[in-house]
Amino acid sequence: MNLATYRPESREEFVSLAGLGEETFRNYGKPFINTIKEYVSTSKR
């Protein structure tokens, strides 16, 4: 899955992934980005 592989942390990164666009970002982008940022910040060691 692109989101799991690329871990977009901004709107620009999110919409640049194949199959994801502005409408997908408006509907789901912020929760996905927040979850990815939280995961990245807690998994860094």
PDB file of C-alpha atoms in Angstrom:
ATOM      1  CA  MET A   1       0.000   0.000   0.000  1.00  0.00           C
ATOM      2  CA  ASN A   2       1.359   3.419  -0.923  1.00  0.00           C
ATOM      3  CA  LEU A   3       0.377   5.116   2.338  1.00  0.00           C
ATOM      4  CA  ALA A   4       2.224   2.542   4.427  1.00  0.00           C
ATOM      5  CA  THR A   5       5.264   2.533   2.152  1.00  0.00           C
ATOM      6  CA  TYR A   6       5.689   6.269   1.548  1.00  0.00           C
ATOM      7  CA  ARG A   7       4.183   7.654   4.777  1.00  0.00           C
ATOM      8  CA  PRO A   8       3.075  11.035   3.387  1.00  0.00           C
ATOM      9  CA  GLU A   9       3.265  13.826   5.952  1.00  0.00           C
ATOM     10  CA  SER A  10       1.752  16.665   3.890  1.00  0.00           C
ATOM     11  CA  ARG A  11      -1.081  17.288   1.451  1.00  0.00           C
ATOM     12  CA  GLU A  12       1.386  17.533  -1.409  1.00  0.00           C
ATOM     13  CA  GLU A  13       2.942  14.175  -0.602  1.00  0.00           C
ATOM     14  CA  PHE A  14      -0.492  12.560  -0.105  1.00  0.00           C
ATOM     15  CA  VAL A  15      -1.999  13.684  -3.431  1.00  0.00           C
ATOM     16  CA  SER A  16       1.174  12.770  -5.355  1.00  0.00           C
ATOM     17  CA  LEU A  17       0.615   9.069  -4.633  1.00  0.00           C
ATOM     18  CA  ALA A  18      -1.030   6.983  -7.354  1.00  0.00           C
ATOM     19  CA  GLY A  19      -4.797   6.760  -6.955  1.00  0.00           C
ATOM     20  CA  LEU A  20      -5.030   9.566  -4.414  1.00  0.00           C
ATOM     21  CA  GLY A  21      -6.149  13.053  -5.326  1.00  0.00           C
ATOM     22  CA  GLU A  22      -7.652  16.189  -3.885  1.00  0.00           C
ATOM     23  CA  GLU A  23     -11.062  14.624  -3.216  1.00  0.00           C
ATOM     24  CA  THR A  24      -9.507  11.693  -1.352  1.00  0.00           C
ATOM     25  CA  PHE A  25      -7.404  14.137   0.652  1.00  0.00           C
ATOM     26  CA  ARG A  26     -10.464  16.245   1.540  1.00  0.00           C
ATOM     27  CA  ASN A  27     -12.330  13.153   2.721  1.00  0.00           C
ATOM     28  CA  TYR A  28      -9.555  11.175   4.421  1.00  0.00           C
ATOM     29  CA  GLY A  29      -6.226  12.969   4.213  1.00  0.00           C
ATOM     30  CA  LYS A  30      -5.929  14.740   7.550  1.00  0.00           C
ATOM     31  CA  PRO A  31      -6.708  11.683   9.704  1.00  0.00           C
ATOM     32  CA  PHE A  32      -4.287   9.555   7.663  1.00  0.00           C
ATOM     33  CA  ILE A  33      -1.518  12.154   7.859  1.00  0.00           C
ATOM     34  CA  ASN A  34      -2.021  12.636  11.603  1.00  0.00           C
ATOM     35  CA  THR A  35      -1.879   8.870  12.159  1.00  0.00           C
ATOM     36  CA  ILE A  36       1.255   8.543  10.020  1.00  0.00           C
ATOM     37  CA  LYS A  37       2.977  11.442  11.816  1.00  0.00           C
ATOM     38  CA  GLU A  38       2.122   9.921  15.198  1.00  0.00           C
ATOM     39  CA  TYR A  39       3.452   6.528  14.101  1.00  0.00           C
ATOM     40  CA  VAL A  40       6.677   8.004  12.713  1.00  0.00           C
ATOM     41  CA  SER A  41       7.313  10.090  15.841  1.00  0.00           C
ATOM     42  CA  THR A  42       6.784   7.159  18.205  1.00  0.00           C
ATOM     43  CA  SER A  43       8.684   4.581  16.136  1.00  0.00           C
ATOM     44  CA  LYS A  44      11.938   6.578  15.803  1.00  0.00           C
ATOM     45  CA  ARG A  45      14.610   5.247  18.078  1.00  0.00           C
TER      46      ARG A  45
END
